[in-house]
XYZ file of N, CA and C in Angstrom:
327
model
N 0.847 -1.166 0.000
C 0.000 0.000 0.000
C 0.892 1.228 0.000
N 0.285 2.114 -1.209
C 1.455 3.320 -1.047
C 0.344 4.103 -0.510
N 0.830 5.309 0.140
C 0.450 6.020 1.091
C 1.091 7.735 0.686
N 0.344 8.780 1.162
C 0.954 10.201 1.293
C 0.158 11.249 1.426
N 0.647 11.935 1.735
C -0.381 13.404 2.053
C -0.369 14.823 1.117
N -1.252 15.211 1.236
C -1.490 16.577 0.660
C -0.674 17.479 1.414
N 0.680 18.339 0.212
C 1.174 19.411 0.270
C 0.301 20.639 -0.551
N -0.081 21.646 -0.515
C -1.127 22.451 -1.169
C -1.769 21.651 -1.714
N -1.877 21.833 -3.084
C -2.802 21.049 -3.719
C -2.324 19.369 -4.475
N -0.687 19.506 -4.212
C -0.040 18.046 -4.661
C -0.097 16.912 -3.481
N -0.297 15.421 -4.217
C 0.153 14.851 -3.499
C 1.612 13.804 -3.357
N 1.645 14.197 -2.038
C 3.054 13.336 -2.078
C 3.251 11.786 -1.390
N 4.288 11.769 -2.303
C 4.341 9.822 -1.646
C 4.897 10.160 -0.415
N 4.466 9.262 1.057
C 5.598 9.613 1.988
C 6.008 7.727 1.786
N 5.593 6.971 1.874
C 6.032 5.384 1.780
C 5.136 4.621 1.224
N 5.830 3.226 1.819
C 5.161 1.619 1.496
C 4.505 1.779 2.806
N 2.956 0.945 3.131
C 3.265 0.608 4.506
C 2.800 -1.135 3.876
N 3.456 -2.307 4.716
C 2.998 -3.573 4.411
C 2.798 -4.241 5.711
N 3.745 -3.858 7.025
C 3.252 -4.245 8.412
C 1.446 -3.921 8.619
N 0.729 -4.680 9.790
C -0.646 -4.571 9.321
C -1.659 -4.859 8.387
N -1.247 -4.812 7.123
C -1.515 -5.909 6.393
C -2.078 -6.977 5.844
N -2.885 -7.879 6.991
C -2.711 -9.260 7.203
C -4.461 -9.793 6.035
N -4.234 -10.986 5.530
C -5.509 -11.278 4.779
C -6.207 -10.887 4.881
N -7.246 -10.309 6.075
C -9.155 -10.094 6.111
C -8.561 -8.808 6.118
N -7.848 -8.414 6.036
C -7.693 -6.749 5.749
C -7.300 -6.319 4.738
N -6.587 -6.759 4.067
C -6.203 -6.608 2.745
C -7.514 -6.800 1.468
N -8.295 -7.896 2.094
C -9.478 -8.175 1.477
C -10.349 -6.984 1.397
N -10.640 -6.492 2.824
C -10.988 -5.217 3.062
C -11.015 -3.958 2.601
N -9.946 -3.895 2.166
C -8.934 -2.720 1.375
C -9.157 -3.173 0.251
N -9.247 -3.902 -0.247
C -9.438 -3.902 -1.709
C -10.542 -3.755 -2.449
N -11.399 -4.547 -1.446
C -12.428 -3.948 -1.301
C -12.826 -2.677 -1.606
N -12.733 -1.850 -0.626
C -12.875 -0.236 -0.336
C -12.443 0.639 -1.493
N -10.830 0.072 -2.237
C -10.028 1.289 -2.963
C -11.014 0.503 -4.637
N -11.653 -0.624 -4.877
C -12.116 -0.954 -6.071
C -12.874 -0.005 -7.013
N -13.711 0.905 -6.196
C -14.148 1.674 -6.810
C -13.803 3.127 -6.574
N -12.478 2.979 -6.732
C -11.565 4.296 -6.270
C -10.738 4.346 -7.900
N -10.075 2.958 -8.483
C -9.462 2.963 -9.532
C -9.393 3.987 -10.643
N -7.986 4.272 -10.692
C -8.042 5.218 -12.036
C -7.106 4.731 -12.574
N -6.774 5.285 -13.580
C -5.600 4.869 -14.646
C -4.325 5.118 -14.705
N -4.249 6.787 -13.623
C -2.773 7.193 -13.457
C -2.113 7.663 -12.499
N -1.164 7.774 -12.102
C -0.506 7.691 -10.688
C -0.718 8.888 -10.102
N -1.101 9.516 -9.236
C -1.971 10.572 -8.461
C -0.918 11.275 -7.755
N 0.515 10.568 -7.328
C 1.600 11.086 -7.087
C 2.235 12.260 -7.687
N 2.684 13.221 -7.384
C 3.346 14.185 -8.357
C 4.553 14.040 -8.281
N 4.951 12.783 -7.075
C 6.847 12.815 -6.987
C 7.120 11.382 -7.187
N 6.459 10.814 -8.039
C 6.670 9.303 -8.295
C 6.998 9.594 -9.987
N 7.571 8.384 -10.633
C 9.011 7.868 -9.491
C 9.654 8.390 -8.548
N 10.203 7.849 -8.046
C 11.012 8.107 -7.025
C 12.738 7.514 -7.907
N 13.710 8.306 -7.684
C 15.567 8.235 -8.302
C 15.814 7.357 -7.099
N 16.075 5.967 -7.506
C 16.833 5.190 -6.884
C 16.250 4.149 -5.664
N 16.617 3.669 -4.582
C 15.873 3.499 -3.682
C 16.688 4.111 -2.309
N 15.456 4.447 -1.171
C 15.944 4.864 0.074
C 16.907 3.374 0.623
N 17.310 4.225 1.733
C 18.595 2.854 2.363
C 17.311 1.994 3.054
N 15.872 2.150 3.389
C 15.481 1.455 3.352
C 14.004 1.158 2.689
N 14.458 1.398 1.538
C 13.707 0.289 0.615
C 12.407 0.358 0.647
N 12.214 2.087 0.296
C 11.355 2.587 0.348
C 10.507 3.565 -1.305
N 11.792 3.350 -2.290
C 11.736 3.933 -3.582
C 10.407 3.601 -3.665
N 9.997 3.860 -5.215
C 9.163 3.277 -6.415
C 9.655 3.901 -7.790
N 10.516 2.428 -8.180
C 10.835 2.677 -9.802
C 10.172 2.702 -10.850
N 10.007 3.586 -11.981
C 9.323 3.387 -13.203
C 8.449 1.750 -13.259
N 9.484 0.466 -12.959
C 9.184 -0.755 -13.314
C 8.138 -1.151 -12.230
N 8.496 -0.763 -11.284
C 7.378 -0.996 -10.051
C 5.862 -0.060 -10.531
N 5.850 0.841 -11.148
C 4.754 1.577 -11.279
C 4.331 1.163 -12.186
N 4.707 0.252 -12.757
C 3.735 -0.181 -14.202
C 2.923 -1.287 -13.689
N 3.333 -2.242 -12.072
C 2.349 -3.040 -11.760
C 1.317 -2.865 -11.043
N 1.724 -1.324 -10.290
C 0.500 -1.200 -9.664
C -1.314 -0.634 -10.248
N -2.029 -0.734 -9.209
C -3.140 -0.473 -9.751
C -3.174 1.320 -9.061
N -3.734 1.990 -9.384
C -3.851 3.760 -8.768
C -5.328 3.773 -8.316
N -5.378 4.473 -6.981
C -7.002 4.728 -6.761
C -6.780 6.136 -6.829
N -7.844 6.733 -6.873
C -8.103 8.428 -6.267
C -7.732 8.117 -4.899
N -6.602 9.729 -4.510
C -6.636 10.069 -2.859
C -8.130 10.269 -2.319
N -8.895 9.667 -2.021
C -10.227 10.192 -1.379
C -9.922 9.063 -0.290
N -9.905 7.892 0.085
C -9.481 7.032 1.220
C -8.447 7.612 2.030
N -9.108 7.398 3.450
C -7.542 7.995 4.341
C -7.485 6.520 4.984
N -6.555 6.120 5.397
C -6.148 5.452 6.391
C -4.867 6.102 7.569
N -5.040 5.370 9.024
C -4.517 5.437 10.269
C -3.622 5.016 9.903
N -1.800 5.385 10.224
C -0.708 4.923 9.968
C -0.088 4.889 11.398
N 0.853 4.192 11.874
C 1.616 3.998 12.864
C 3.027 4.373 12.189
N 3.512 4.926 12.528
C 5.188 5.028 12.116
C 6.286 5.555 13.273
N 7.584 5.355 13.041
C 8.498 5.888 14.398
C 8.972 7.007 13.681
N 9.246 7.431 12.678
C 9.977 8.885 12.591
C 9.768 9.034 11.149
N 9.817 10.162 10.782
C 9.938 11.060 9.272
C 11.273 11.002 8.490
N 11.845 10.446 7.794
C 13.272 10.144 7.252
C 13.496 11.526 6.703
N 14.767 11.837 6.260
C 15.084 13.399 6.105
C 14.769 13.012 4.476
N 14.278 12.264 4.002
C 13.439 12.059 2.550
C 12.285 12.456 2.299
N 11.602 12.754 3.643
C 10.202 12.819 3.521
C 9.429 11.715 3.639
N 10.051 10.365 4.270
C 9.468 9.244 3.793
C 8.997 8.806 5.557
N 7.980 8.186 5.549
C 8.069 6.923 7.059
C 8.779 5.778 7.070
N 8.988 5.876 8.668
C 10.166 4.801 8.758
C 9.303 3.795 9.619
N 8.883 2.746 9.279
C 8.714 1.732 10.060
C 7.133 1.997 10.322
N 6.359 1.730 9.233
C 4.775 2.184 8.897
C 4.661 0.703 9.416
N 2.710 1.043 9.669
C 2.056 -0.100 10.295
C 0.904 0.178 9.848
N -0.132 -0.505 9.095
C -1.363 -0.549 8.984
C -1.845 -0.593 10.108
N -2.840 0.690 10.672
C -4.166 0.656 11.518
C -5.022 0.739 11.422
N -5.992 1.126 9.946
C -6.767 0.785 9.645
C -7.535 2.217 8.696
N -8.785 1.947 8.301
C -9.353 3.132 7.466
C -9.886 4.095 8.337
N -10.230 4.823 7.843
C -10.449 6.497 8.510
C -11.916 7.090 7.841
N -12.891 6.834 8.081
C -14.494 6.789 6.743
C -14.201 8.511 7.581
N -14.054 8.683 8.392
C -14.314 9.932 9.453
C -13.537 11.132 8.137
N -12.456 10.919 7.507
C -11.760 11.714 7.251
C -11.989 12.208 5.441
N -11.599 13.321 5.077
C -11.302 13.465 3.434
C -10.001 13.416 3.466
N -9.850 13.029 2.083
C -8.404 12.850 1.772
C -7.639 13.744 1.470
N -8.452 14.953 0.825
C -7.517 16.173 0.722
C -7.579 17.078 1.615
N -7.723 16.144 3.291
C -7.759 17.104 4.452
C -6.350 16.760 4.784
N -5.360 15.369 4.257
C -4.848 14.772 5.108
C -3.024 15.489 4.745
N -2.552 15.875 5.507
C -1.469 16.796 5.640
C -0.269 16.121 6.367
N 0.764 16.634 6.370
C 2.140 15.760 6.811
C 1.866 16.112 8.457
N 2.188 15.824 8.862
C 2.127 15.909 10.459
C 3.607 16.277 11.029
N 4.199 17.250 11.584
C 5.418 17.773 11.852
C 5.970 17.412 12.887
């Protein structure tokens, strides 16, 4: 699951999260983002040059397998710190957010 927040009006990748995760949730989620699908990557900083030291990129080749929803889904993230990339370090699926819009959802400082 890629993940990121609204800077003005762009959005940015901050990571992967794959901790959390687990089958009946993923089912869940797929659920939810199915009728979210669009055709093109909603990111304005994807690709991403290279990968972070941890293995946090997305290369051209990686973006051709994924599927893209519209930012309108928020989900709850767990993470320990902000990498000086802009990226999360050590994300955790907690779950969806129906409470929230997506172009409310902002980097947290």
């Amino acid at each position: 699951l890629l993940v990121g927040y609204f800077d003005a009006q762009q959005l940015r990748f901050a990571g992967r999260v794959r901790a959390g995760l687990v089958p009946h949730v993923k089912r869940q989620l797929a659920h939810r983002l199915k009728a979210l699908r669009m055709p093109d990557c909603p990111f304005t900083d994807l690709p991403t040059e290279g990968s972070s030291r941890w293995g946090g990129g997305v290369s051209l080749e990686d973006m051709k397998e994924m599927e893209w929803t519209k930012p309108q889904a928020v989900v709850q993230i767990q993470f320990v710190e902000w990498t000086a990339d802009n990226r999360l370090r050590h994300s955790k699926f907690l779950g969806l957010r129906p409470d929230k819009v997506g172009t409310d959802v902002r980097r947290e400082k």
